[in-house]
mmCIF file of C-alpha atoms in Angstrom:
data_model
loop_
_atom_site.group_PDB
_atom_site.id
_atom_site.type_symbol
_atom_site.label_atom_id
_atom_site.label_comp_id
_atom_site.label_asym_id
_atom_site.label_seq_id
_atom_site.Cartn_x
_atom_site.Cartn_y
_atom_site.Cartn_z
ATOM 1 C CA UNK A 1 183.656 -127.712 97.769
ATOM 2 C CA UNK A 2 184.301 -125.420 100.806
ATOM 3 C CA UNK A 3 181.021 -123.547 100.616
ATOM 4 C CA UNK A 4 183.054 -119.658 101.114
ATOM 5 C CA UNK A 5 182.204 -115.873 99.321
ATOM 6 C CA UNK A 6 184.795 -117.090 96.691
ATOM 7 C CA UNK A 7 184.228 -120.507 95.813
ATOM 8 C CA UNK A 8 180.714 -120.273 95.992
ATOM 9 C CA UNK A 9 179.368 -117.528 93.446
ATOM 10 C CA UNK A 10 178.876 -118.187 90.309
ATOM 11 C CA UNK A 11 179.842 -122.201 90.451
ATOM 12 C CA UNK A 12 177.350 -125.294 90.158
ATOM 13 C CA UNK A 13 174.883 -125.277 91.774
ATOM 14 C CA UNK A 14 174.032 -126.145 95.570
ATOM 15 C CA UNK A 15 172.134 -129.141 95.881
ATOM 16 C CA UNK A 16 171.888 -129.488 92.190
ATOM 17 C CA UNK A 17 169.355 -126.844 93.048
ATOM 18 C CA UNK A 18 170.643 -123.352 94.461
ATOM 19 C CA UNK A 19 172.665 -120.730 92.369
ATOM 20 C CA UNK A 20 173.917 -119.211 95.505
ATOM 21 C CA UNK A 21 173.555 -114.847 94.028
ATOM 22 C CA UNK A 22 175.537 -113.025 96.430
ATOM 23 C CA UNK A 23 176.473 -113.189 100.325
ATOM 24 C CA UNK A 24 173.966 -111.485 102.751
ATOM 25 C CA UNK A 25 175.831 -112.358 105.644
ATOM 26 C CA UNK A 26 178.991 -113.550 107.250
ATOM 27 C CA UNK A 27 179.284 -115.637 110.634
ATOM 28 C CA UNK A 28 183.264 -116.783 111.779
ATOM 29 C CA UNK A 29 182.013 -119.884 110.569
ATOM 30 C CA UNK A 30 178.636 -119.417 108.506
ATOM 31 C CA UNK A 31 177.746 -117.986 105.182
ATOM 32 C CA UNK A 32 173.869 -116.834 104.221
ATOM 33 C CA UNK A 33 173.301 -115.814 100.947
ATOM 34 C CA UNK A 34 170.505 -114.659 98.152
ATOM 35 C CA UNK A 35 169.231 -117.715 95.993
ATOM 36 C CA UNK A 36 168.180 -118.905 93.189
ATOM 37 C CA UNK A 37 165.551 -122.168 93.207
ATOM 38 C CA UNK A 38 166.307 -123.771 90.326
ATOM 39 C CA UNK A 39 163.937 -126.466 90.911
ATOM 40 C CA UNK A 40 161.018 -124.364 92.622
ATOM 41 C CA UNK A 41 161.839 -121.364 90.765
ATOM 42 C CA UNK A 42 161.961 -117.824 92.740
ATOM 43 C CA UNK A 43 164.508 -116.847 95.132
ATOM 44 C CA UNK A 44 165.507 -118.205 98.724
ATOM 45 C CA UNK A 45 167.895 -117.522 101.194
ATOM 46 C CA UNK A 46 170.739 -120.202 102.140
ATOM 47 C CA UNK A 47 172.565 -120.492 105.269
ATOM 48 C CA UNK A 48 175.651 -122.990 105.239
ATOM 49 C CA UNK A 49 177.827 -124.644 107.530
ATOM 50 C CA UNK A 50 180.890 -125.862 107.254
ATOM 51 C CA UNK A 51 180.697 -129.593 108.184
ATOM 52 C CA UNK A 52 184.313 -130.071 109.782
ATOM 53 C CA UNK A 53 182.617 -127.358 112.293
ATOM 54 C CA UNK A 54 179.769 -128.731 112.995
ATOM 55 C CA UNK A 55 180.571 -132.430 112.378
ATOM 56 C CA UNK A 56 180.353 -131.909 116.581
ATOM 57 C CA UNK A 57 176.867 -129.997 116.380
ATOM 58 C CA UNK A 58 174.779 -132.047 113.367
ATOM 59 C CA UNK A 59 172.667 -134.131 114.971
ATOM 60 C CA UNK A 60 171.227 -131.066 117.415
ATOM 61 C CA UNK A 61 171.563 -129.013 113.107
ATOM 62 C CA UNK A 62 169.291 -131.962 111.919
ATOM 63 C CA UNK A 63 167.406 -131.940 114.631
ATOM 64 C CA UNK A 64 166.759 -128.153 114.534
ATOM 65 C CA UNK A 65 166.314 -128.142 111.411
ATOM 66 C CA UNK A 66 163.541 -130.927 111.520
ATOM 67 C CA UNK A 67 161.810 -128.269 114.138
ATOM 68 C CA UNK A 68 161.992 -125.487 112.707
ATOM 69 C CA UNK A 69 160.039 -127.011 108.877
ATOM 70 C CA UNK A 70 156.731 -127.546 111.765
ATOM 71 C CA UNK A 71 155.965 -123.790 112.161
ATOM 72 C CA UNK A 72 153.414 -122.703 109.993
ATOM 73 C CA UNK A 73 152.776 -119.084 110.568
ATOM 74 C CA UNK A 74 152.594 -116.209 107.870
ATOM 75 C CA UNK A 75 155.130 -114.198 110.173
ATOM 76 C CA UNK A 76 157.781 -116.781 110.059
ATOM 77 C CA UNK A 77 160.113 -117.390 106.910
ATOM 78 C CA UNK A 78 159.319 -121.293 105.846
ATOM 79 C CA UNK A 79 162.420 -123.619 106.050
ATOM 80 C CA UNK A 80 162.831 -125.485 102.791
ATOM 81 C CA UNK A 81 164.647 -127.682 102.783
ATOM 82 C CA UNK A 82 168.176 -129.098 104.808
ATOM 83 C CA UNK A 83 170.915 -130.988 104.092
ATOM 84 C CA UNK A 84 174.386 -131.872 103.616
ATOM 85 C CA UNK A 85 176.870 -131.846 100.716
ATOM 86 C CA UNK A 86 180.513 -132.195 100.056
ATOM 87 C CA UNK A 87 181.711 -130.113 103.087
ATOM 88 C CA UNK A 88 179.101 -127.776 104.405
ATOM 89 C CA UNK A 89 175.435 -128.244 105.960
ATOM 90 C CA UNK A 90 172.810 -125.853 104.504
ATOM 91 C CA UNK A 91 169.606 -124.786 105.365
ATOM 92 C CA UNK A 92 166.717 -122.634 103.064
ATOM 93 C CA UNK A 93 164.441 -120.262 103.899
ATOM 94 C CA UNK A 94 161.857 -118.654 102.036
ATOM 95 C CA UNK A 95 163.216 -115.508 101.445
ATOM 96 C CA UNK A 96 160.863 -112.587 102.529
ATOM 97 C CA UNK A 97 161.676 -109.709 100.454
ATOM 98 C CA UNK A 98 161.291 -106.388 102.703
ATOM 99 C CA UNK A 99 163.168 -103.897 104.529
ATOM 100 C CA UNK A 100 165.324 -105.007 108.691
ATOM 101 C CA UNK A 101 163.055 -104.112 111.158
ATOM 102 C CA UNK A 102 166.915 -102.580 111.801
ATOM 103 C CA UNK A 103 166.831 -99.971 109.198
ATOM 104 C CA UNK A 104 163.265 -98.834 111.045
ATOM 105 C CA UNK A 105 164.786 -97.920 114.143
ATOM 106 C CA UNK A 106 166.894 -95.090 113.540
ATOM 107 C CA UNK A 107 163.915 -93.414 115.317
ATOM 108 C CA UNK A 108 161.474 -93.836 117.149
ATOM 109 C CA UNK A 109 158.321 -95.545 115.253
ATOM 110 C CA UNK A 110 154.709 -94.687 115.809
ATOM 111 C CA UNK A 111 152.690 -95.778 117.966
ATOM 112 C CA UNK A 112 150.512 -97.627 115.797
ATOM 113 C CA UNK A 113 153.638 -99.367 114.194
ATOM 114 C CA UNK A 114 155.651 -100.329 117.130
ATOM 115 C CA UNK A 115 152.447 -101.756 118.282
ATOM 116 C CA UNK A 116 151.905 -103.939 115.117
ATOM 117 C CA UNK A 117 155.787 -105.188 114.689
ATOM 118 C CA UNK A 118 154.881 -106.357 118.536
ATOM 119 C CA UNK A 119 151.781 -107.790 118.378
ATOM 120 C CA UNK A 120 153.782 -109.867 115.390
ATOM 121 C CA UNK A 121 156.487 -110.101 116.089
ATOM 122 C CA UNK A 122 155.438 -111.753 119.558
ATOM 123 C CA UNK A 123 152.711 -114.271 118.212
ATOM 124 C CA UNK A 124 155.668 -115.672 115.668
ATOM 125 C CA UNK A 125 157.532 -116.321 119.214
ATOM 126 C CA UNK A 126 154.322 -117.824 120.508
ATOM 127 C CA UNK A 127 154.783 -120.286 117.558
ATOM 128 C CA UNK A 128 158.089 -120.640 117.945
ATOM 129 C CA UNK A 129 157.912 -121.757 121.181
ATOM 130 C CA UNK A 130 154.770 -123.639 120.910
ATOM 131 C CA UNK A 131 156.212 -125.748 118.836
ATOM 132 C CA UNK A 132 159.626 -126.250 121.626
ATOM 133 C CA UNK A 133 161.948 -123.921 119.787
ATOM 134 C CA UNK A 134 164.110 -120.956 121.225
ATOM 135 C CA UNK A 135 164.646 -118.282 118.977
ATOM 136 C CA UNK A 136 168.813 -117.854 120.234
ATOM 137 C CA UNK A 137 169.164 -115.051 116.983
ATOM 138 C CA UNK A 138 166.116 -113.066 117.814
ATOM 139 C CA UNK A 139 167.700 -109.072 116.292
ATOM 140 C CA UNK A 140 166.489 -106.033 114.225
ATOM 141 C CA UNK A 141 169.081 -107.074 111.539
ATOM 142 C CA UNK A 142 166.991 -110.484 110.904
ATOM 143 C CA UNK A 143 163.677 -109.661 111.840
ATOM 144 C CA UNK A 144 161.791 -108.363 108.106
ATOM 145 C CA UNK A 145 158.849 -106.071 107.227
ATOM 146 C CA UNK A 146 157.448 -106.831 103.678
ATOM 147 C CA UNK A 147 156.091 -103.582 101.913
ATOM 148 C CA UNK A 148 151.678 -103.808 103.451
ATOM 149 C CA UNK A 149 152.536 -107.312 104.671
ATOM 150 C CA UNK A 150 152.368 -108.922 107.936
ATOM 151 C CA UNK A 151 155.549 -108.855 109.973
ATOM 152 C CA UNK A 152 158.002 -111.827 109.287
ATOM 153 C CA UNK A 153 161.390 -113.072 110.875
#
């Protein structure tokens, strides 16, 4: 089964656990969904990639998932699950409700808020780098600002 916007939503749960509810983001080879965790409860974010495309990098993806499970920082969305089902790999991260930093950057941030965002973002990057993780997709769209809580990436 290929998990794409046309076949995944409303079909059987991914890994008998994640009911994909809405498409958040789509790239050429990956889809990211908001999903319901039918076992653990709550809302999660599920990213999928076709195994046929990912076979060449399967070892790297498995290694990346193992490394991403290590960081324990309240500024980072935690990797909750990783696996392969049928013809796709999937990664499950905690869902952080909030506003993407990109939405806040339509104009200049107040100095105090900008410093807080920078401080927490640098703390998250420090945690990742101390685990040997290089963040290759850090963009304002991937940084979530939770209402009244620390920054999360």
